Structure formats: structure tokens, C-alpha cells
Short mmCIF file of C-alpha atoms in Angstrom, two decimals:
data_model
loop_
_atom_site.label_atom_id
_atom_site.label_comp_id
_atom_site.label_asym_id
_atom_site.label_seq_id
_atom_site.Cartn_x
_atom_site.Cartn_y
_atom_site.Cartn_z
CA UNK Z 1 -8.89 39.30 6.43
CA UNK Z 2 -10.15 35.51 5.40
CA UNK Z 3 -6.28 33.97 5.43
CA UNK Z 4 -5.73 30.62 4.43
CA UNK Z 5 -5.74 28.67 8.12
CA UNK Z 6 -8.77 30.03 8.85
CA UNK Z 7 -10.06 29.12 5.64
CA UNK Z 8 -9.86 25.71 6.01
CA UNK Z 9 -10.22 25.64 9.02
CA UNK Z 10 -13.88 27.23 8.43
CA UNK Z 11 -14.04 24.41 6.21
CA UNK Z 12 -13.27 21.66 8.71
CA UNK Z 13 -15.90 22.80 11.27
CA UNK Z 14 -18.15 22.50 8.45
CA UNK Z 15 -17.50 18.86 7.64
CA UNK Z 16 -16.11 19.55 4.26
CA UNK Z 17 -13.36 19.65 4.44
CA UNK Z 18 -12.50 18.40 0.81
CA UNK Z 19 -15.08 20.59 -0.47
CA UNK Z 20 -13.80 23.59 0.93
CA UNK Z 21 -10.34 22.76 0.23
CA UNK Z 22 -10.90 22.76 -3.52
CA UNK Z 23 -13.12 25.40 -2.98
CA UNK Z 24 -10.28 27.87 -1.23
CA UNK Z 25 -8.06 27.05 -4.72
CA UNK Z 26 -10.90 28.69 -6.69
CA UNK Z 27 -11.18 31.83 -4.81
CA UNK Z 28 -7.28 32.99 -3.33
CA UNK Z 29 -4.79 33.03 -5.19
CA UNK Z 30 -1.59 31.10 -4.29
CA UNK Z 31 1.20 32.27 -2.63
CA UNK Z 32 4.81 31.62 -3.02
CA UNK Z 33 4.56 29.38 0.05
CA UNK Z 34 1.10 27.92 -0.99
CA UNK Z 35 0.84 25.01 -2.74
CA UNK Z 36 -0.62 21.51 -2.91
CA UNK Z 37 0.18 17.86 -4.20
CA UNK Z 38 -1.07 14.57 -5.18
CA UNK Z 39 -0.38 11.85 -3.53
CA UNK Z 40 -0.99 8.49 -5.54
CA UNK Z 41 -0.34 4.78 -4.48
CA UNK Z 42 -0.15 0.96 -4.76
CA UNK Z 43 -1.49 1.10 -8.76
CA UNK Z 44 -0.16 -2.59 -8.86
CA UNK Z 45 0.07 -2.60 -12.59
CA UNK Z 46 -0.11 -5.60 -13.77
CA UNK Z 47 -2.24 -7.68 -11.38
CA UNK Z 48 -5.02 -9.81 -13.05
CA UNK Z 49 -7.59 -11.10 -10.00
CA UNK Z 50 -11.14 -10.83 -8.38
CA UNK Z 51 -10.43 -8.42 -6.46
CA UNK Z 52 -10.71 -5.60 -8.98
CA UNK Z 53 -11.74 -7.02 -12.64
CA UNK Z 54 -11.18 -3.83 -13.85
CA UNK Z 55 -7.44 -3.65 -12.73
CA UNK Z 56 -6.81 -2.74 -16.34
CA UNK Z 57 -8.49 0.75 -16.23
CA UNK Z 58 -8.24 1.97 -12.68
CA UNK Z 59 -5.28 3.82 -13.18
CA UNK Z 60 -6.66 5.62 -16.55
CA UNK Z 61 -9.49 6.67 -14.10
CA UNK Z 62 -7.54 7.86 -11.49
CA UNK Z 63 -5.15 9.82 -13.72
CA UNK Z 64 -8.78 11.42 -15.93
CA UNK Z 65 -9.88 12.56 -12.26
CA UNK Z 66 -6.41 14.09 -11.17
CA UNK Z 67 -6.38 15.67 -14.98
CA UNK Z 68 -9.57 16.91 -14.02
CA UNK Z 69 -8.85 19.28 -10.77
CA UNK Z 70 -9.77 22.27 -11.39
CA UNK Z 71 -6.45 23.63 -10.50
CA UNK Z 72 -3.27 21.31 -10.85
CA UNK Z 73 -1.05 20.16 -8.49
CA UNK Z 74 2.49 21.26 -8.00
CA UNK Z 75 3.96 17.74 -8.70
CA UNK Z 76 2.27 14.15 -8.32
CA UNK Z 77 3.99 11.65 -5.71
CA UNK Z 78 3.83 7.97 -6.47
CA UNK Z 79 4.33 6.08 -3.19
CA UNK Z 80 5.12 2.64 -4.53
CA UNK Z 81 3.91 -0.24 -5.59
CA UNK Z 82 3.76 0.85 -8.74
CA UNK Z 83 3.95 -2.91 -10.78
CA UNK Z 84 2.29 -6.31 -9.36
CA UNK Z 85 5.36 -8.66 -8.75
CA UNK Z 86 6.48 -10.90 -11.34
CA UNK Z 87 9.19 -13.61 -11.08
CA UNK Z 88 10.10 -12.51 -14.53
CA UNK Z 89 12.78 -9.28 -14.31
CA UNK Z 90 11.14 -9.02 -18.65
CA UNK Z 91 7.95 -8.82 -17.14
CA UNK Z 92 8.74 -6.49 -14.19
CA UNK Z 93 10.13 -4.19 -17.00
CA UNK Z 94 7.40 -4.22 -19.36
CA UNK Z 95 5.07 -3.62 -16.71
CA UNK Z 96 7.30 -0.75 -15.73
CA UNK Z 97 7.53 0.64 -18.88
CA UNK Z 98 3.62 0.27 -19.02
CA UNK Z 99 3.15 2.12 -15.96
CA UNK Z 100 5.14 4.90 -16.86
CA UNK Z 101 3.53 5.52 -20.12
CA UNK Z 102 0.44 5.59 -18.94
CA UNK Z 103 1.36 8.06 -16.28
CA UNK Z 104 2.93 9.96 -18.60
CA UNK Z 105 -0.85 10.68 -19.15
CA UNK Z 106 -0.98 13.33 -16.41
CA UNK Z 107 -0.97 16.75 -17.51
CA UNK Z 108 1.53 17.57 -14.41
CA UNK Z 109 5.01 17.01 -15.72
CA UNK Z 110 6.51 17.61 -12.56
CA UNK Z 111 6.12 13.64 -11.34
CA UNK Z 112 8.10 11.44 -8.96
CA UNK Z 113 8.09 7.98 -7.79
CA UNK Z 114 9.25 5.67 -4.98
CA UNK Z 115 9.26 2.10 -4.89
CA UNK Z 116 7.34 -0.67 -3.29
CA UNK Z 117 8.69 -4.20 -2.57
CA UNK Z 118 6.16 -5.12 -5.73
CA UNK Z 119 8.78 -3.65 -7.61
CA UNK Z 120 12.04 -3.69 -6.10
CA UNK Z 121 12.63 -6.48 -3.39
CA UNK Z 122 12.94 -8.93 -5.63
CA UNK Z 123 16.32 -7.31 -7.84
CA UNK Z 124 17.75 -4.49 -4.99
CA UNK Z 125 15.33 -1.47 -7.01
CA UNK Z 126 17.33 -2.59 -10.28
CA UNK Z 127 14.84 -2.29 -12.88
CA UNK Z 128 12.60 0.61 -10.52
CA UNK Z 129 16.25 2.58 -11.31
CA UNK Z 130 16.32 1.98 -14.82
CA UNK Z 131 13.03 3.61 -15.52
CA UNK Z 132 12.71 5.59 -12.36
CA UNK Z 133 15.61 6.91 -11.00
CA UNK Z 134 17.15 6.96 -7.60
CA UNK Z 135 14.83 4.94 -5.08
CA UNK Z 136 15.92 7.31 -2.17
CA UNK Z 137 16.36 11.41 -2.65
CA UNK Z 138 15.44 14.93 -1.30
CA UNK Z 139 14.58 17.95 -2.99
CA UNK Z 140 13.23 21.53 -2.19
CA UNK Z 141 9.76 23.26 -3.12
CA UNK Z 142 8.76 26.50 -2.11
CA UNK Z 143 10.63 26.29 1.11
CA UNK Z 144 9.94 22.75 2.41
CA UNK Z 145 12.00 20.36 1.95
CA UNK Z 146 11.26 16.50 0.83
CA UNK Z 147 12.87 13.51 1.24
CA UNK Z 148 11.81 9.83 -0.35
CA UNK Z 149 13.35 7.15 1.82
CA UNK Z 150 13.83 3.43 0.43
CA UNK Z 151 12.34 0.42 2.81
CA UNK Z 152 11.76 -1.68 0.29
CA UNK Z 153 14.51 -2.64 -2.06
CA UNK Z 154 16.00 -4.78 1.25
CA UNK Z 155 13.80 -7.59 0.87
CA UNK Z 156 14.40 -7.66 4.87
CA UNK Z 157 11.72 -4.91 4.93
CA UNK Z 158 15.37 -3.06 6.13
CA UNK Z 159 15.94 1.00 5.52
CA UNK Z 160 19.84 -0.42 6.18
CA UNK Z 161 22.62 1.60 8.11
CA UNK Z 162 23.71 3.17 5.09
CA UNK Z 163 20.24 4.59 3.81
CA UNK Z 164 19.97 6.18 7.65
CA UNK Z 165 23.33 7.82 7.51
CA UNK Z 166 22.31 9.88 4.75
CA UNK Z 167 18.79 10.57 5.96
CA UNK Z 168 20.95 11.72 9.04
CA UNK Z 169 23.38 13.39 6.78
CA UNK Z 170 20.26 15.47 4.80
CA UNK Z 171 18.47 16.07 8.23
CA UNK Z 172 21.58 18.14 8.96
CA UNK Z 173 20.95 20.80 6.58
CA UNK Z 174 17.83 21.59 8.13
CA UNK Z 175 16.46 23.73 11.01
CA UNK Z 176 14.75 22.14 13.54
CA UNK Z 177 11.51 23.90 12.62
CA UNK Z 178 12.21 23.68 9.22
CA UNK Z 179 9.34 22.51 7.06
CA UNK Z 180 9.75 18.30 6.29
CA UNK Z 181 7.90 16.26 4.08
CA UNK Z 182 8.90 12.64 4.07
CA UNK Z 183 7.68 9.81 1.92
CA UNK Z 184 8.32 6.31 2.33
CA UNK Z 185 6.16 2.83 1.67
CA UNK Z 186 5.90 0.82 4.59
CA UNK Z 187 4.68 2.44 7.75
CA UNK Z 188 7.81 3.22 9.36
CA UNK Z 189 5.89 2.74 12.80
CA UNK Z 190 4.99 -1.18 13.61
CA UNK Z 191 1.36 -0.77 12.84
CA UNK Z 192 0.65 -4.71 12.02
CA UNK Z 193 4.69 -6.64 12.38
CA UNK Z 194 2.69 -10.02 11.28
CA UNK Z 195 1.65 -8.84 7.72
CA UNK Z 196 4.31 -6.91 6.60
CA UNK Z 197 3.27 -3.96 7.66
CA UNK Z 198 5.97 -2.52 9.55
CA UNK Z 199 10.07 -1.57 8.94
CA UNK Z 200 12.62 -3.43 10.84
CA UNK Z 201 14.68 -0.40 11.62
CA UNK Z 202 12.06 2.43 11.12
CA UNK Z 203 12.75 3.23 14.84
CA UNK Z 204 16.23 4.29 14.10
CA UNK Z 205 14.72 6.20 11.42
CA UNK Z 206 12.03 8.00 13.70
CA UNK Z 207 14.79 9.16 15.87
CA UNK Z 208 16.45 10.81 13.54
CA UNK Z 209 13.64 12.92 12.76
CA UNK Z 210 12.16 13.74 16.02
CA UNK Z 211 14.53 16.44 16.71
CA UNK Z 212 12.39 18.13 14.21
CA UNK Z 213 9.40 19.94 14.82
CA UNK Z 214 7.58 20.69 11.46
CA UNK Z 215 7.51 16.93 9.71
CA UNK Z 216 4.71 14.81 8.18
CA UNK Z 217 5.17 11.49 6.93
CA UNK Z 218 3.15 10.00 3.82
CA UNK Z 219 3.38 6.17 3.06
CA UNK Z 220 1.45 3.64 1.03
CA UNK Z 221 1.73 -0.20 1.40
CA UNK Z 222 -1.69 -0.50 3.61
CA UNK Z 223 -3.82 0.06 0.94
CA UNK Z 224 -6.68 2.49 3.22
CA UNK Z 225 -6.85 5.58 4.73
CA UNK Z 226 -4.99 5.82 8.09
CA UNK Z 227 -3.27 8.04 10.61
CA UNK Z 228 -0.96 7.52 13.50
CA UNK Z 229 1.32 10.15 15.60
CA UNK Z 230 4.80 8.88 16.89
CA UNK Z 231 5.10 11.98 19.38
CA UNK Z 232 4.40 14.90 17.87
CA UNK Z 233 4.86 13.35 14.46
CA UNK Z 234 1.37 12.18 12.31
CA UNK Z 235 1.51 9.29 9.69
CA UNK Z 236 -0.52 9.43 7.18
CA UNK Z 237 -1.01 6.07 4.67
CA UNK Z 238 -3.15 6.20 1.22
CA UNK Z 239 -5.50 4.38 -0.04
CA UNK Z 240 -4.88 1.88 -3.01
CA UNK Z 241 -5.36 2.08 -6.56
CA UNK Z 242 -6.11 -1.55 -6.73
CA UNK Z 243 -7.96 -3.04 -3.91
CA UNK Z 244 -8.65 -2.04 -0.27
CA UNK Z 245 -7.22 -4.22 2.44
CA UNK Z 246 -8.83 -5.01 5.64
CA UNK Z 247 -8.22 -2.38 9.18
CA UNK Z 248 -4.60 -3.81 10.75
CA UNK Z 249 -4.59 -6.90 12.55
CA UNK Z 250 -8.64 -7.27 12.22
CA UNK Z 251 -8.29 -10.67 10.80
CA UNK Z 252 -5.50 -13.82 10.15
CA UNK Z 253 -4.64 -12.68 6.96
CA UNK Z 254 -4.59 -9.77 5.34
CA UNK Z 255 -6.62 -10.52 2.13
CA UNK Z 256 -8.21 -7.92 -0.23
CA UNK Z 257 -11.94 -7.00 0.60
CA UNK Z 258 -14.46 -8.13 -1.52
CA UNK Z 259 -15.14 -5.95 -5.39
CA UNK Z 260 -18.41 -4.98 -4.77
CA UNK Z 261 -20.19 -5.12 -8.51
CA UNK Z 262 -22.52 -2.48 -7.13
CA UNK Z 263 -19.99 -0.25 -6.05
CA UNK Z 264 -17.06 -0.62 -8.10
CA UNK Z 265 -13.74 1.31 -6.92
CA UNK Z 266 -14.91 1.86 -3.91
CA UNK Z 267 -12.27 2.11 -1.03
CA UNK Z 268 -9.63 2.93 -3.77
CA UNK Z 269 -8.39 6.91 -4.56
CA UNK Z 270 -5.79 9.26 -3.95
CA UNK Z 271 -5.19 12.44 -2.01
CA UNK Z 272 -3.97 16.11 -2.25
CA UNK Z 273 -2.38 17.35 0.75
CA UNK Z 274 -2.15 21.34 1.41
CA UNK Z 275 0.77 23.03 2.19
CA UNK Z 276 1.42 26.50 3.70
CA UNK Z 277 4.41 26.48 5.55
CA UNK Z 278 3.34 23.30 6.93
CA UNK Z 279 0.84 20.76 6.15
CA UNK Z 280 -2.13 22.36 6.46
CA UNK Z 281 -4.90 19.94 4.65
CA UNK Z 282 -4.70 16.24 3.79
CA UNK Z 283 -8.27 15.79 1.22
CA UNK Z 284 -9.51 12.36 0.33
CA UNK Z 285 -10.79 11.42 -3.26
CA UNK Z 286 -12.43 8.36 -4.70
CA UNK Z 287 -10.84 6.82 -8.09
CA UNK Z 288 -13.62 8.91 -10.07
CA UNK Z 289 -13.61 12.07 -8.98
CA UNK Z 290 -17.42 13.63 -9.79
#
């Protein structure tokens, strides 16, 4: 019998993996336990700049392609950055309220966001809770649990002592082989300390999880594709929805690549990740999916 593992894993060894990830969707049915999301991040609504002239319809585009999957996701993730920063806390809220019409766009109701420190160093998360909600939370689906973790309303680049007791206090409820999904936006690993890319305590924080033995980790802020393992514990970070930034620590500063006019969008999309009792499949897609 073709089960899903060996499915994709047929599809790895075959080097399409994407392909025959989508593919799998089309001929099994789901499960209780099987399922798959969308990961989206770092939209930056509201920046105007060279580095992506069309700034102003990339997120239509991504949301048309996601709308377009042949079969949708179980819920769409938002890992922050969701607004460019503005000075302006009328500003930060129109763009807000921008963003979150436009996403209202997706066909998938079931939608959740977390912040970046675009949109909530600057006030604590104030106006990210008025229009999104809590900045930190956990929920269940399908037996594996999620949490959303906050390193960005401390404009430290902090999680903060009382953000990690309740992470602690959640971890709790769970066996240590349970199935754990957590999203954050920084890297909670110190992948590049000199440009931001890193959390102050995110040590404390990988403690606390490496008790258990089922966990993945999804974050934004980097703005590429890229993986790490803390132990036995894999990182994954998204690409943008804005502009791609250069590999960590390959030069001074860490300034958007080039648009390329002949290539528009590349280095930018978004990502479904596979579940079945763990996380089986993490797929790659460019802004315009064909």
C-alpha cells in the first residue's frame, strides 16, 4: 500500500519534491491527521523603494497563487512583518487595516497572524492587537498543537521572562512526543547577532522545548529560504514577500538584493508545509505560482 511517507518520500528521491507534494493532494484523500498549511511572510505593506517597484501588487499576487492551489490549505500563517514601519501610529493603522483587507482576499477563512518588529516594536504590539489579536497564543489542529511566540513587541529583540513562563506553562500540557508546531519571527537561534537577526533570550526559549521530541520551528524576519537544527530541532525561515536579503553575515550590511527588471519577484514566495503526525514536507513557491 502507497502510504503517505513513502509518497513523498518517492517524491524527494525524484527531485520534486514540490511537484509531488501537490501531486499526492490530488490523488489520496486526507486523513483526519493529514493536513497542510501556508506559511506567508514579511509582506511589508506599505514600503515604497527600488527594491521592489511593484511593492503595491505583490501581495495581490501572492494571495491569486495561494487562491489558486488546487486544494486549500487548512489555515494560512502570517509570520510577521506584516506593515513597513512608520513613525506615524495613523499610518501604522491604516496600513494595518490595508493589509488585512486585502488578506481578507484569501478564500481560506481560517487565517492567523504574528507580528514583526515592522509592526509592533515601536508601540508594545498596540495597534498589531487592535486589528490582530493576541501577539502570542496556542491552539490545536488535528492533534498537533501550535504555539505563536512574541520576540518582537520588546524592541530589545527580548521574548521577556514573562512570555517564557507561559511558553513553559503551555509546554506542560504536552507529551514529550507530542506533535509541536511553533512560530515565531526572529530566528530564535543567533544566526547573524550583528543585523538583527537573532533573539536575546531565544536560548532560554530553546530549552524549554528541547525536552520535546516532535517540534519544528517556522520564522520569518530573514527574508530567504533557510534551515538550521538546534539538536534535534530544524528551523525553518521563509522567504519574503517584498525583497530578498543577502545569505547571513555575507556582507557589512544587510541590504536588499537588487529587483531584477528581467526577473521580477524573484527570490520572494511562500510555503506549504505537510503534516502527518509530524512535519512531513516543507514545499517552496515563487510569488506567481504557474
Amino acid at each position: 500500500m502507497l502510504d503517505r511517507r513513502n509518497f513523498l518520500k518517492l517524491g524527494a528521491v525524484g527531485g520534486g519534491a514540490v511537484f509531488m507534494s501537490g501531486l499526492y493532494r490530488s490523488v489520496l484523500a486526507h486523513t483526519e491527521s493529514d493536513f497542510y498549511f501556508v506559511q506567508l511572510s514579511d509582506t511589508h505593506w506599505g514600503y515604497s523603494g527600488d527594491a521592489n517597484p511593484e511593492a503595491k501588487n505583490t501581495l495581490r499576487k501572492a494571495i491569486e497563487s495561494v487562491n489558486a492551489l488546487p486544494h486549500q490549505p487548512d489555515f494560512i500563517i502570517f509570520t510577521g512583518d506584516l506593515t513597513h514601519t512608520t513613525d506615524d501610529p495613523v499610518e501604522r493603522r491604516r496600513r494595518m487595516a490595508e493589509f488585512k483587507d486585502i488578506t481578507g482576499g484569501l478564500k481560506v477563512r481560517n487565517i492567523r497572524y504574528i507580528p514583526g518588529e515592522h509592526d509592533a516594536s515601536l508601540d508594545a504590539g498596540a495597534a498589531f492587537k487592535e486589528h490582530f489579536g493576541a501577539t502570542n497564543y496556542s491552539f490545536d489542529h488535528k492533534g498537533v498543537h501550535f504555539i505563536a511566540l512574541d520576540n518582537v513587541s520588546d524592541a530589545g529583540a527580548r521574548i521577556g521572562d514573562k512570555q517564557l513562563a507561559w511558553l513553559e506553562a503551555d509546554l506542560s500540557k504536552q507529551a514529550k512526543d507530542a506533535p509541536i508546531v511553533l512560530f515565531t519571527h526572529r530566528p530564535l537561534f543567533d544566526l547573524a547577532p550583528k543585523w538583527d537577526w537573532a533573539t536575546r533570550d531565544g536560548a532560554q526559549a530553546i530549552a524549554l522545548l528541547m525536552p520535546y521530541t516532535n517540534i519544528s520551528v517556522f520564522y520569518g524576519h530573514i527574508h530567504q529560504e533557510h534551515h538550521h537544527m538546534t539538536g534535534h530541532i530544524p528551523h525553518h525561515a521563509a522567504k519574503s514577500l517584498i525583497f530578498p536579503l543577502p545569505a547571513p553575515g555575507s556582507q557589512d550590511k544587510r541590504t536588499p538584493l537588487p529587483w531584477k527588471p528581467d526577473a521580477p519577484f524573484s527570490g520572494l514566495g511562500f510555503r506549504e508545509i505537510d503534516v502527518d503526525g509530524k512535519v512531513s514536507s516543507v514545499s517552496e513557491f515563487p510569488v506567481v505560482k504557474a
